[in-house]
mmCIF file of C-alpha atoms in Angstrom:
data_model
loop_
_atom_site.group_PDB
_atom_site.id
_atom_site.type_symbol
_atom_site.label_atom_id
_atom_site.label_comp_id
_atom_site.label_asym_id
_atom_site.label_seq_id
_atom_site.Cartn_x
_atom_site.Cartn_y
_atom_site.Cartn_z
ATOM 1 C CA UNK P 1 -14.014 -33.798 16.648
ATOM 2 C CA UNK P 2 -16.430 -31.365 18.266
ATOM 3 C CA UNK P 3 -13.794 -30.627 20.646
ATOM 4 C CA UNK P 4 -11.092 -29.594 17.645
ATOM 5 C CA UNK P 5 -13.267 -27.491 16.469
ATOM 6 C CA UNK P 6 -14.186 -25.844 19.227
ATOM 7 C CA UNK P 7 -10.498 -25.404 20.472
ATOM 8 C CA UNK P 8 -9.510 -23.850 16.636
ATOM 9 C CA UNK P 9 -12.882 -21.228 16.405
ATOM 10 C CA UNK P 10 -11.151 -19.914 20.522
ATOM 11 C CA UNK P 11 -7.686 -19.985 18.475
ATOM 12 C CA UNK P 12 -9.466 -17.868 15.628
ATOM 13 C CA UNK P 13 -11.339 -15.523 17.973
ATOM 14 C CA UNK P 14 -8.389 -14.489 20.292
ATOM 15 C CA UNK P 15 -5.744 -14.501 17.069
ATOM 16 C CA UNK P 16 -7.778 -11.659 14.979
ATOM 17 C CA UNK P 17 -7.063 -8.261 16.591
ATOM 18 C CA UNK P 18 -9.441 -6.036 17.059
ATOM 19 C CA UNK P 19 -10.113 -2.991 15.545
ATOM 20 C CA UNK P 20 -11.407 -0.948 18.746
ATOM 21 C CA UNK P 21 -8.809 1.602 19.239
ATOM 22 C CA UNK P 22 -8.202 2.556 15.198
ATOM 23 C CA UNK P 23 -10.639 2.824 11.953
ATOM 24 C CA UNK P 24 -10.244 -0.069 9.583
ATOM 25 C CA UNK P 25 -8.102 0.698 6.503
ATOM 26 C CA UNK P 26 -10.212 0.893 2.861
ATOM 27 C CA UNK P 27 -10.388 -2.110 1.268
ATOM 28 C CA UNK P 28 -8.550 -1.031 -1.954
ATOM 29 C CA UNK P 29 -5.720 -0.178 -0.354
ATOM 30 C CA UNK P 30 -5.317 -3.765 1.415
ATOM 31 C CA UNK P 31 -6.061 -5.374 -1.574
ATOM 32 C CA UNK P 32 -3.308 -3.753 -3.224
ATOM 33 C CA UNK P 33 -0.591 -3.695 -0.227
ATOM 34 C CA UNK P 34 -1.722 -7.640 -0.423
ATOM 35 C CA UNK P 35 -0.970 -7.608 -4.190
ATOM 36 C CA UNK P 36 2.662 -5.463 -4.008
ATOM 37 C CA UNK P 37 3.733 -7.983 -0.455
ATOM 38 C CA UNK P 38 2.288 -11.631 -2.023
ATOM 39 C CA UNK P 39 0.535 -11.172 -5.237
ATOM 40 C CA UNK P 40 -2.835 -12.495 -3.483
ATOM 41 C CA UNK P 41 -1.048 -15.575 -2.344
ATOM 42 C CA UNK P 42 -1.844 -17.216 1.429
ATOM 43 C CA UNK P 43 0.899 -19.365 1.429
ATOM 44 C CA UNK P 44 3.723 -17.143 0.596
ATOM 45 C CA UNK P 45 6.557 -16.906 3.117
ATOM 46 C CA UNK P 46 9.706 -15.032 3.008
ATOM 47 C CA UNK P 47 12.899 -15.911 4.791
ATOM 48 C CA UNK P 48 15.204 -13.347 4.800
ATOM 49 C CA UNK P 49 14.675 -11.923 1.872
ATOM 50 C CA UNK P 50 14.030 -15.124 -0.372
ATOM 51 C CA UNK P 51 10.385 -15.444 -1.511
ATOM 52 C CA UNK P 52 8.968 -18.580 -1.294
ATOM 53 C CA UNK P 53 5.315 -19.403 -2.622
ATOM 54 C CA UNK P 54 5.011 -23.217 -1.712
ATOM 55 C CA UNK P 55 2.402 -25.841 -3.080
ATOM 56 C CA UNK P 56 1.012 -27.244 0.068
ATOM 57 C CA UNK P 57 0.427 -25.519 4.021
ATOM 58 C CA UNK P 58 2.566 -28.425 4.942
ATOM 59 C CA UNK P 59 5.465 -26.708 3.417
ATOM 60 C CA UNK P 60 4.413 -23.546 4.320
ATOM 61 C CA UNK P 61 4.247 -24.690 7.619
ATOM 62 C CA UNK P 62 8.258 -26.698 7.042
ATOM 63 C CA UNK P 63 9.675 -23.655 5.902
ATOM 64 C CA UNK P 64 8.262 -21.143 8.766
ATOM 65 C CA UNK P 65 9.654 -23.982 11.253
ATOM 66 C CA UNK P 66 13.178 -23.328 9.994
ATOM 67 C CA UNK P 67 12.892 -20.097 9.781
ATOM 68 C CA UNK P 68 12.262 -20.014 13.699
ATOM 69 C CA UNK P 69 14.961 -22.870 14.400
ATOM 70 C CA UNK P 70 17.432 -20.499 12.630
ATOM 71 C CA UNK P 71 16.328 -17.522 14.020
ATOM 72 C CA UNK P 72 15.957 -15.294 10.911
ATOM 73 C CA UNK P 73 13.339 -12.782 9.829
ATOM 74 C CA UNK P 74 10.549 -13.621 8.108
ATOM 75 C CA UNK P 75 7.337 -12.989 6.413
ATOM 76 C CA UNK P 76 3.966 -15.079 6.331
ATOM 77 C CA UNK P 77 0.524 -15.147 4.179
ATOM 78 C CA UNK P 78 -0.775 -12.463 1.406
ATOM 79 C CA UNK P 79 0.001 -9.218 3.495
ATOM 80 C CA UNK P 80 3.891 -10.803 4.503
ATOM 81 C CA UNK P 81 3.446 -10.220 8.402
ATOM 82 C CA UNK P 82 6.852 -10.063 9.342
ATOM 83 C CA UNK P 83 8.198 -11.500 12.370
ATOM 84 C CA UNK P 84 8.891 -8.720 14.802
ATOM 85 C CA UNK P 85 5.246 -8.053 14.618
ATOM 86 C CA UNK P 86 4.549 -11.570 15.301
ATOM 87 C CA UNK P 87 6.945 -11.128 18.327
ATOM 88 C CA UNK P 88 5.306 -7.991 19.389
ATOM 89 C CA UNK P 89 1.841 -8.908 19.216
ATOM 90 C CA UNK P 90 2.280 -13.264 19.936
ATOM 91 C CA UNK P 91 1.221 -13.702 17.200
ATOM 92 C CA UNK P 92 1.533 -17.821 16.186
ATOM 93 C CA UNK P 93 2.639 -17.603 12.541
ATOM 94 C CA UNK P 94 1.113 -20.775 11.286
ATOM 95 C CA UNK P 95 -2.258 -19.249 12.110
ATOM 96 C CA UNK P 96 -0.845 -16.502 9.435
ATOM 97 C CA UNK P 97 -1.312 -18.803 6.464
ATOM 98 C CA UNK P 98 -4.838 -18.800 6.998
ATOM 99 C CA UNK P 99 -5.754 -15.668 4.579
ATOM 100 C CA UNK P 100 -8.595 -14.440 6.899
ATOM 101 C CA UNK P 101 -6.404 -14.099 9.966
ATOM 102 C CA UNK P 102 -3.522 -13.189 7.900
ATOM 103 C CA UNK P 103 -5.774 -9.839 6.761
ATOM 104 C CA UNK P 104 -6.976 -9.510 9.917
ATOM 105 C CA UNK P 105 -3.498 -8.761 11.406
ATOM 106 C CA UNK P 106 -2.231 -6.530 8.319
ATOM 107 C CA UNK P 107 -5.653 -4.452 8.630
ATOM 108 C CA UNK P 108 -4.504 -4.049 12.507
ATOM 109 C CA UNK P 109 -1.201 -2.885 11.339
ATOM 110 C CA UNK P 110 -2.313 -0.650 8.469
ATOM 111 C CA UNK P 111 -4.404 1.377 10.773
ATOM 112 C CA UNK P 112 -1.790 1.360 13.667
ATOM 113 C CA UNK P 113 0.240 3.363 11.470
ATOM 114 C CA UNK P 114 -2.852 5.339 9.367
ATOM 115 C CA UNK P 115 -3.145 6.295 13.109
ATOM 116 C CA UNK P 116 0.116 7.492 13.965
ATOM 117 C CA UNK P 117 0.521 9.062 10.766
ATOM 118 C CA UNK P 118 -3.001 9.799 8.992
ATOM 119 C CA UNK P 119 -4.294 8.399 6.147
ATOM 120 C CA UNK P 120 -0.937 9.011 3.741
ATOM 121 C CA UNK P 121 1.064 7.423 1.711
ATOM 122 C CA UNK P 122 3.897 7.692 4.510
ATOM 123 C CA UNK P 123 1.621 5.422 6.150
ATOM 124 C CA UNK P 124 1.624 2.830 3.564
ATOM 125 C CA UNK P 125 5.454 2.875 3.958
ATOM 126 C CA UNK P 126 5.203 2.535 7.330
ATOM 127 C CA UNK P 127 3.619 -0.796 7.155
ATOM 128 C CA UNK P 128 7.086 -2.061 4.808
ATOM 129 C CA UNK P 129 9.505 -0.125 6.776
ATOM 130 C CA UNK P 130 10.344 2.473 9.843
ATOM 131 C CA UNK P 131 13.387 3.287 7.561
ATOM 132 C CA UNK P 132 11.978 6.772 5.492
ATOM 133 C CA UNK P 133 13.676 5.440 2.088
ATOM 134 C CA UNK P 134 12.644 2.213 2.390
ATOM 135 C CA UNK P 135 8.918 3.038 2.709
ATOM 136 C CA UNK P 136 8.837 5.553 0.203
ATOM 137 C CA UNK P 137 9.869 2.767 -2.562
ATOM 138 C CA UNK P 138 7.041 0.619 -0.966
ATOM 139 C CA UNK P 139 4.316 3.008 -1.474
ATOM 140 C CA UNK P 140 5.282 4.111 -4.408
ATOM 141 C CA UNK P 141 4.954 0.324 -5.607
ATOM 142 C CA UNK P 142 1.714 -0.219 -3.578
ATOM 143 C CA UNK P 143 0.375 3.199 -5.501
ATOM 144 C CA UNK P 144 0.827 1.400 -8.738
ATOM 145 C CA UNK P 145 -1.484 -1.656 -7.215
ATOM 146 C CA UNK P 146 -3.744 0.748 -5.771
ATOM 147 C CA UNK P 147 -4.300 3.108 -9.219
ATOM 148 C CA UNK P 148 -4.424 0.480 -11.286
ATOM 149 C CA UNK P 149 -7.370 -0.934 -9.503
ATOM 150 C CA UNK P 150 -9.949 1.616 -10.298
ATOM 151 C CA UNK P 151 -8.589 1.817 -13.829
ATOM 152 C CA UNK P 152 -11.240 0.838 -16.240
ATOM 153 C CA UNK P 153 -8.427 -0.451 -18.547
ATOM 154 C CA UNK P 154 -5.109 -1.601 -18.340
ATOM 155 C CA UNK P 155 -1.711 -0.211 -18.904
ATOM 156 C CA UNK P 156 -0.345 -1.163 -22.059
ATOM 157 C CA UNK P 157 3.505 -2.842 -21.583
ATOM 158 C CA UNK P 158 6.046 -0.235 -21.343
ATOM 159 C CA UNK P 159 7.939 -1.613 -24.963
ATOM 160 C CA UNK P 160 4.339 -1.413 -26.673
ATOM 161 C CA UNK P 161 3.249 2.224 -25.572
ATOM 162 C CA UNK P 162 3.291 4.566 -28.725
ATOM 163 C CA UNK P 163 4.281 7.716 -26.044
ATOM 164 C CA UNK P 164 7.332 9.158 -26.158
ATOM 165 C CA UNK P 165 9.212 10.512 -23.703
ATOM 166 C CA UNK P 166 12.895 10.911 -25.047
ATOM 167 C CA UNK P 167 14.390 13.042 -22.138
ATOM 168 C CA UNK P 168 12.548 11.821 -19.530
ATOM 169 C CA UNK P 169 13.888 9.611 -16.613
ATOM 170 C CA UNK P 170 11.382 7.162 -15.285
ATOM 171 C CA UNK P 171 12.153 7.338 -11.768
ATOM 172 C CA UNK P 172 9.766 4.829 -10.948
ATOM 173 C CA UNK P 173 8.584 7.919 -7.507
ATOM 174 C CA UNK P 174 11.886 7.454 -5.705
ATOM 175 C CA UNK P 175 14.571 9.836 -5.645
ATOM 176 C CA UNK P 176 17.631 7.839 -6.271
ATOM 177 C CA UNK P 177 20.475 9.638 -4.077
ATOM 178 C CA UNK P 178 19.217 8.645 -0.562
ATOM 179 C CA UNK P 179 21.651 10.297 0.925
ATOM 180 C CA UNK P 180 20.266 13.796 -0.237
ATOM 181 C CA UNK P 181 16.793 14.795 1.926
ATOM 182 C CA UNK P 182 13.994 16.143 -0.461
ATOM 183 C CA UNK P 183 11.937 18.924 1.327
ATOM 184 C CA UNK P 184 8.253 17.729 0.219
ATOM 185 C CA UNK P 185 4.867 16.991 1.374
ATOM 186 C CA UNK P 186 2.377 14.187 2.575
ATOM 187 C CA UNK P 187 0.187 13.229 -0.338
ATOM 188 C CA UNK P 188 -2.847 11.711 1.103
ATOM 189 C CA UNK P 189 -4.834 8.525 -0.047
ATOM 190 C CA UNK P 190 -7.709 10.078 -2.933
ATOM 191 C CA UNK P 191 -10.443 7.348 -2.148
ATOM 192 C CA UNK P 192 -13.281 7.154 -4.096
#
């Protein structure tokens, strides 16, 4: 028994990168990247673009197996660590389900690309996505996790607000012709 535990604390140690070479991200904005990717949850997995949110590890653990016999992408644990990073960085992706680890490794990510590309919002999209339109969709939705934490009350539901705003498109932050470039800016992170 001693001897298990032993072995799983040297899996632990050596599976949690470390944060040497970049600044750890702020907590909000992991909390809500893990809100937008799982809604909190440790088990979630994501096979190709099918969520899953199983019951048990076990099946957790059943459906990552398959994903890896079949060969297709997929994502693991509250901040979805996809599988090319698991590739990149050998990452075992059972050891993803734990939420601690799991963190651990999107923190590493995060700040690998708040590094590359400063604390932004381009960042954030970075983490989803190298493709620009992609990412921009992503932040924008991690934005909404990420205001609406400091809020001191909530959003009423969109059919109940008394606002109007007749001739207003709600975009939802993305332009929707991809295929036309928008000249803009960087908006960085406000952090309070």
């Amino acid at each position: 028994m001693k001897r298990k535990i032993a072995l799983a604390l040297a899996l632990l140690l050596f599976s949690v990168p470390n944060f040497a070479e970049a600044e750890e991200p702020p907590p909000a904005l992991v909390k809500a990247i893990a809100r937008q990717e799982s809604g909190l949850n440790p088990l979630a997995i994501n096979i190709a673009g099918k969520s899953y949110y199983p019951g048990t590890r076990e099946e957790a653990e059943r459906l990552i197996r398959e994903a890896l016999a079949a060969g297709k992408s997929f994502d693991v644990g509250k901040m979805q660590i996809n599988s090319w990073w698991m590739k990149r960085f050998t990452i075992d992706p059972i050891s993803l389900l734990d939420p601690d680890v799991n963190e651990a490794w999107g923190k590493h990510i995060l700040a690998e690309e708040i590094t590359r590309h400063g604390l932004n919002w381009q960042a954030v999209g970075k983490y989803h996505s190298p493709d620009p339109e992609r990412g921009r969709r992503y932040a924008w939705l991690v934005y909404r996790h990420y205001a609406g934490q400091s809020a001191s009350h909530k959003e009423a539901p969109r059919a109940q607000q008394k606002t109007s705003h007749q001739n207003i498109s709600d975009t939802g932050g993305v332009w929707r012709n991809p295929s036309i470039s928008r000249p803009g800016r960087i908006i960085t992170l406000d952090l309070q």
